[in-house]
Amino acid sequence: MKVGIFFGGNSREREISFAGGRTVYDNLNKSIFTPVPIFVDSLKQCILLDWKYIYKGTIRDFYPPAQFCKSNVHNFQVYIDSLQELPKDKLEEIANSVGKRIEWHELPQYIDFAFLALHGRFGEDGQIQGLLSAFDIPYSGSGLLPSTIGINKSFQKEWARDTKFGTPDFFILNKTDWKPENASELLKHSKEKLGNHFVIRPANQGSSIGISILENPELKDLVKAIRKGFFIEEIAAEKWNALNEQGKTAFIRNLIDIREGIGLPLLMEEELVYDPVDLLNKIDNHFKQSDKSLFLQALDNEQDLIFESFIDGREFSCIVIEDLYGKPVALPPTEIVKGKELFDYRSKYLAGLSRKQTPINLPAEQVNMIRDRCVTMYQSLHFDVYARIDGFIQKDGTIFLNDPNTTSGMLPSSFFFHQAAEIGLNPSQFLTYLIWASLKARIRNAGIINSKWNALLEKLNTELAEADKSEFEQKKIAVLLGGFSSERHISVESGRNIFEKLASSSVYEPIPVFLSGSELKHVMHRIPINILLKDNADDIRDKISNFSKHPVIEQIKSECKAITEKFTPAPPLFEPVPLDYSDLKKQVDAVFIALHGRPGEDGAVQEHLDTLNIPYNGSGVASSKTTINKYETLHILKKHGFKVADQLLLSKQEYMNPDFSAKQITQSIALPLIAKPLDDGCSSAVKKINTIADLEAYLKIIFRDNDAVRDSEASNTLKLNDKEEFPAKQEVLLESFIGAEGAKYFMEITGGMLSHFDKSGNKYIEVFEPSEALAGSEILSLEEKFLAGEGQNITPARFGNTMEEYDIISKQVKATLKRAAEILNVEGYCRIDAFVRVFEDLSVETLIIEVNSLPGMTPATCIFHQAAINGYKPFEFIDKILDFSFKRQSIEAH
């Protein structure tokens, strides 16, 4: 069955849709389905996307392609709707540069079924559902009418108020009724009707976009929240003029962000502005001539804001699905565990920042009350196949359901997969179930017999039955994830991604194994899919340590037994099972180490696996022990003639000396400098130190005695986020700040590579085209590396203005990276981070920062972009890594 995966779109959630579409593409069972990626751009063009673009970090990284955009020194990236009023032939040319533009009426030629991973307008609102119905294409999820209702939160509030569901006090503010001069009256009305604690949110946005929570607000707080919800920005002359050039660039970058800012194109007073550089210049010119505040307004705006009393209760989200006979069943509701902060975009989608408790920690009777209420709402709104229903339960047991959604986020750790895992379905199996259930729903609701849809369903049933009888022997791969370093959450993301890529193939059977413990003792457990999909490493660890069967989940498993039996080839594992390395020898053919930092990248795990002759990915013990140590790595490369940063290793013992002074450091390495842990990655505690005060604060925190407690004054000096990983260490590495030093081009790059054996058993290295990493501030952040829709990674890097220049420069950079890998005896695959200086004569200096022997393998990481240029899909890349490990073990055995 050819399954068209629709993703992207024109809503403010398009980046999450893009990442979700990639998840669906990767997880579809390839033995049953042929995934067809259909990218919908923000002009609603339909593009049959070339597969390699699916693995870009953001839409803006590939579309519109750079050659169609204005060049700018600020590295602003835009969407297609910022290219002003292009003629149809130019739009077609742009679309065809990343795939093939097709007309909507041509879709039946390319797909049998449409899987909708779109969010917001033209995704959840019934528009695309109606379009697909017109072309006789069955699609996933709810039909046209419930989709139209599901997108409109203002209608939902009014409906809930007038029915048995009930709702907190609320009122709706239409944009035409908003007058800033009446703000005082509105504030008074809000407090009288809603109290001193209330929420303002747009009526048609998801992912917490545009939401504000106000507590005892003053007039300025109300105005700010209303403008945020209507996507209006006021710029005061005093604020703008106080910014330097870098500050102005950062302001524009945030302003045009469609999630936190207002996006482009926009209205500046009455003028329509499409381009970010034009916008910056126009704002600059305005304030050179006037001190009058400037008002900007999104074209993609809201017409209604919902003002609602704050619900003082516990927040939950519940997925409702249908059983094999169309009867709705609520999966276990998940509680979102947080403090006072909003469960915002960053918290929802970045590993390690939020905690989810499934089921919500309440007596079984109350958990089932929530489930029953969600099922009733699902039926009342005539939803089909599945829905995600959000709500709150108050201390007195009152339940408010405030946000029914016909589409859920589809990232690997989203509620969607998280709750399905509780009945034993991995993401690939759950997607198969949804396609099957959606076909059933389309046939059921069609009103007439559709022989084509019936044939599709019959064929799918046959293939599911044949898959159960398959005797094909799959290689068993233990996917080792977690660990006890500050990189443990990203390790879980990497491991999950590897698991999912392998699980959707017919070649491998992945077995998730979670590692915890300490350097003295590695504690391992084989974990079931429901524990694998917990939100982060700490949740997984706690779930293993405190494992128990929950009566509600046991009840739901019983209710969904027929689904589980139909869509899983063997009874699923539901309990963690302790393992040791000798158990791995008996149970698996190889290990994929998805650990980052210690243990994993330091050779500790590899030593155990070597003893038992178990094949594994990545470098051997000696090389791993070297590359984990950033100081030793660069010291070795320097001895071989590489140009590297000046380094100074400082121990806690030296720091504790009464005669120590931070000023001493600057006599060896001048400010600004870079401070970082010796053996951690993922941007943990990597900071640019500009002043002595910064250095003193940094050393105070990293050399603290209590790992859990950070000095608040020092944290403020370094501008640390509350949940930012900043491990306590015994040693810290200080390096000279690397700058352009007169180079024609200067950039930070990351280059991946892959090892192979030739027919004679000789090892050689394939070096990928490096990516250019653009940091929004001084240091690449965790979000820029791993959060969907964040960061700017240009692959390949912009070496030169012509292909001839590119080739000359790229060959030099890749040769340096390859030589470094050979000197350090890196094997299997790796990622090397470096700075590149290109001079007028096109000579190149490549200054290596660090070597990652087990690079991050999260869905949007750069190494997948680079592998794609060389023709490897992610599964094929992982397969090559595993193939090398099997061949290496075979060669070493002989």
Short mmCIF file of C-alpha atoms in Angstrom, two decimals, residues 602-771:
data_model
loop_
_atom_site.label_atom_id
_atom_site.label_comp_id
_atom_site.label_asym_id
_atom_site.label_seq_id
_atom_site.Cartn_x
_atom_site.Cartn_y
_atom_site.Cartn_z
CA ASP A 602 35.22 6.03 27.09
CA GLY A 603 35.79 2.37 26.15
CA ALA A 604 34.28 0.97 29.37
CA VAL A 605 31.37 -0.84 27.68
CA GLN A 606 33.60 -1.88 24.78
CA GLU A 607 35.99 -3.67 27.18
CA HIS A 608 33.16 -5.89 28.42
CA LEU A 609 31.91 -6.62 24.89
CA ASP A 610 35.41 -7.40 23.60
CA THR A 611 35.91 -9.93 26.41
CA LEU A 612 32.80 -11.79 25.21
CA ASN A 613 33.48 -11.27 21.46
CA ILE A 614 30.18 -9.43 20.95
CA PRO A 615 30.20 -7.17 17.86
CA TYR A 616 29.42 -3.50 18.51
CA ASN A 617 29.30 -0.20 16.66
CA GLY A 618 31.94 2.49 16.80
CA SER A 619 35.55 2.60 17.89
CA GLY A 620 37.47 0.13 19.99
CA VAL A 621 38.64 0.52 23.57
CA ALA A 622 41.93 2.38 23.04
CA SER A 623 40.57 4.94 20.59
CA SER A 624 37.46 5.56 22.74
CA LYS A 625 39.60 6.18 25.82
CA THR A 626 41.52 8.81 23.87
CA THR A 627 38.70 10.68 22.16
CA ILE A 628 36.56 10.97 25.31
CA ASN A 629 39.31 13.22 26.67
CA LYS A 630 39.21 16.51 24.78
CA TYR A 631 42.58 17.58 26.17
CA GLU A 632 44.39 14.39 25.19
CA THR A 633 42.72 14.33 21.76
CA LEU A 634 43.97 17.78 20.81
CA HIS A 635 47.35 17.14 22.44
CA ILE A 636 47.89 14.12 20.15
CA LEU A 637 46.73 16.02 17.07
CA LYS A 638 49.00 18.96 17.92
CA LYS A 639 51.99 16.59 18.08
CA HIS A 640 51.09 15.48 14.54
CA GLY A 641 51.14 19.04 13.24
CA PHE A 642 47.48 19.98 13.55
CA LYS A 643 46.62 23.56 14.44
CA VAL A 644 44.49 23.51 17.62
CA ALA A 645 43.31 25.88 20.34
CA ASP A 646 45.61 26.61 23.26
CA GLN A 647 44.51 24.55 26.25
CA LEU A 648 44.79 24.62 30.01
CA LEU A 649 43.60 21.84 32.29
CA LEU A 650 42.50 23.03 35.74
CA SER A 651 41.71 20.63 38.60
CA LYS A 652 39.41 21.18 41.54
CA GLN A 653 42.40 20.67 43.82
CA GLU A 654 44.24 23.58 42.15
CA TYR A 655 41.09 25.70 42.37
CA MET A 656 40.74 25.00 46.11
CA ASN A 657 44.29 26.22 46.79
CA PRO A 658 44.00 29.40 48.94
CA ASP A 659 46.45 31.17 46.63
CA PHE A 660 44.40 30.47 43.50
CA SER A 661 43.12 33.47 41.54
CA ALA A 662 41.03 33.41 38.38
CA LYS A 663 43.21 36.21 37.04
CA GLN A 664 46.09 33.72 36.90
CA ILE A 665 44.25 31.86 34.15
CA THR A 666 44.17 34.87 31.85
CA GLN A 667 47.97 35.08 31.94
CA SER A 668 48.04 31.75 30.08
CA ILE A 669 44.86 32.06 28.01
CA ALA A 670 43.48 35.50 27.24
CA LEU A 671 39.84 36.47 27.50
CA PRO A 672 37.51 35.65 25.92
CA LEU A 673 38.03 31.93 26.36
CA ILE A 674 35.97 28.75 26.22
CA ALA A 675 35.34 26.69 29.37
CA LYS A 676 34.06 23.13 29.10
CA PRO A 677 34.07 19.77 30.88
CA LEU A 678 36.87 17.44 29.88
CA ASP A 679 34.61 14.52 28.98
CA ASP A 680 31.01 15.69 28.44
CA GLY A 681 29.24 16.69 25.23
CA CYS A 682 25.80 17.86 24.08
CA SER A 683 26.78 21.44 25.00
CA SER A 684 26.72 20.53 28.71
CA ALA A 685 28.48 23.33 30.63
CA VAL A 686 30.21 24.71 27.52
CA LYS A 687 30.41 28.48 27.96
CA LYS A 688 32.16 31.44 26.41
CA ILE A 689 33.88 33.32 29.25
CA ASN A 690 34.10 37.05 28.55
CA THR A 691 35.10 38.44 31.95
CA ILE A 692 36.88 37.48 35.16
CA ALA A 693 33.46 37.50 36.85
CA ASP A 694 32.20 34.94 34.29
CA LEU A 695 35.22 32.74 34.97
CA GLU A 696 34.83 32.94 38.74
CA ALA A 697 31.13 32.04 38.44
CA TYR A 698 31.87 29.15 36.09
CA LEU A 699 34.53 27.62 38.33
CA LYS A 700 32.36 28.08 41.41
CA ILE A 701 29.56 26.05 39.83
CA ILE A 702 31.54 23.32 38.09
CA PHE A 703 33.69 22.67 41.18
CA ARG A 704 30.74 22.65 43.61
CA ASP A 705 30.59 19.87 46.21
CA ASN A 706 26.86 19.15 45.94
CA ASP A 707 26.01 18.16 42.36
CA ALA A 708 22.32 18.95 42.90
CA VAL A 709 22.80 22.51 44.19
CA ARG A 710 24.07 25.43 42.09
CA ASP A 711 25.02 28.85 43.42
CA SER A 712 22.17 31.17 42.35
CA GLU A 713 24.30 34.29 42.00
CA ALA A 714 26.87 32.46 39.86
CA SER A 715 24.04 30.92 37.79
CA ASN A 716 22.62 34.39 37.12
CA THR A 717 26.06 35.63 36.06
CA LEU A 718 26.26 32.83 33.48
CA LYS A 719 22.56 33.21 32.54
CA LEU A 720 21.83 29.51 33.13
CA ASN A 721 18.36 28.09 32.59
CA ASP A 722 16.75 26.41 35.60
CA LYS A 723 16.91 22.94 34.03
CA GLU A 724 20.16 23.38 32.14
CA GLU A 725 22.53 20.44 32.56
CA PHE A 726 25.68 21.64 34.32
CA PRO A 727 27.53 18.68 35.90
CA ALA A 728 29.93 19.05 38.82
CA LYS A 729 33.45 18.01 37.81
CA GLN A 730 36.91 17.42 39.24
CA GLU A 731 38.62 18.93 36.18
CA VAL A 732 37.74 21.63 33.68
CA LEU A 733 39.23 22.41 30.27
CA LEU A 734 39.92 26.02 29.31
CA GLU A 735 40.66 26.82 25.66
CA SER A 736 41.55 29.90 23.70
CA PHE A 737 38.65 31.42 21.79
CA ILE A 738 38.94 30.65 18.06
CA GLY A 739 38.19 33.58 15.76
CA ALA A 740 38.41 34.40 12.05
CA GLU A 741 41.89 36.01 12.18
CA GLY A 742 41.57 37.61 8.79
CA ALA A 743 39.99 34.65 7.00
CA LYS A 744 37.79 35.22 3.94
CA TYR A 745 35.31 32.63 5.27
CA PHE A 746 35.09 31.49 8.88
CA MET A 747 32.62 28.91 10.17
CA GLU A 748 31.97 26.14 12.65
CA ILE A 749 31.48 22.78 10.99
CA THR A 750 30.73 19.20 11.94
CA GLY A 751 31.83 16.35 9.68
CA GLY A 752 30.69 12.75 9.81
CA MET A 753 32.40 9.68 8.43
CA LEU A 754 31.82 5.98 7.96
CA SER A 755 34.29 3.07 7.97
CA HIS A 756 34.26 0.20 5.48
CA PHE A 757 36.25 -2.92 4.67
CA ASP A 758 37.24 -3.57 1.06
CA LYS A 759 37.18 -7.05 -0.47
CA SER A 760 40.70 -7.73 0.84
CA GLY A 761 39.70 -6.85 4.40
CA ASN A 762 41.49 -3.50 4.41
CA LYS A 763 39.80 -0.67 6.30
CA TYR A 764 39.08 2.67 4.67
CA ILE A 765 37.13 5.80 5.66
CA GLU A 766 34.33 7.51 3.74
CA VAL A 767 34.20 11.17 4.74
CA PHE A 768 30.84 12.95 4.36
CA GLU A 769 30.35 16.53 3.24
CA PRO A 770 30.53 18.60 6.45
CA SER A 771 27.63 20.65 7.79
#
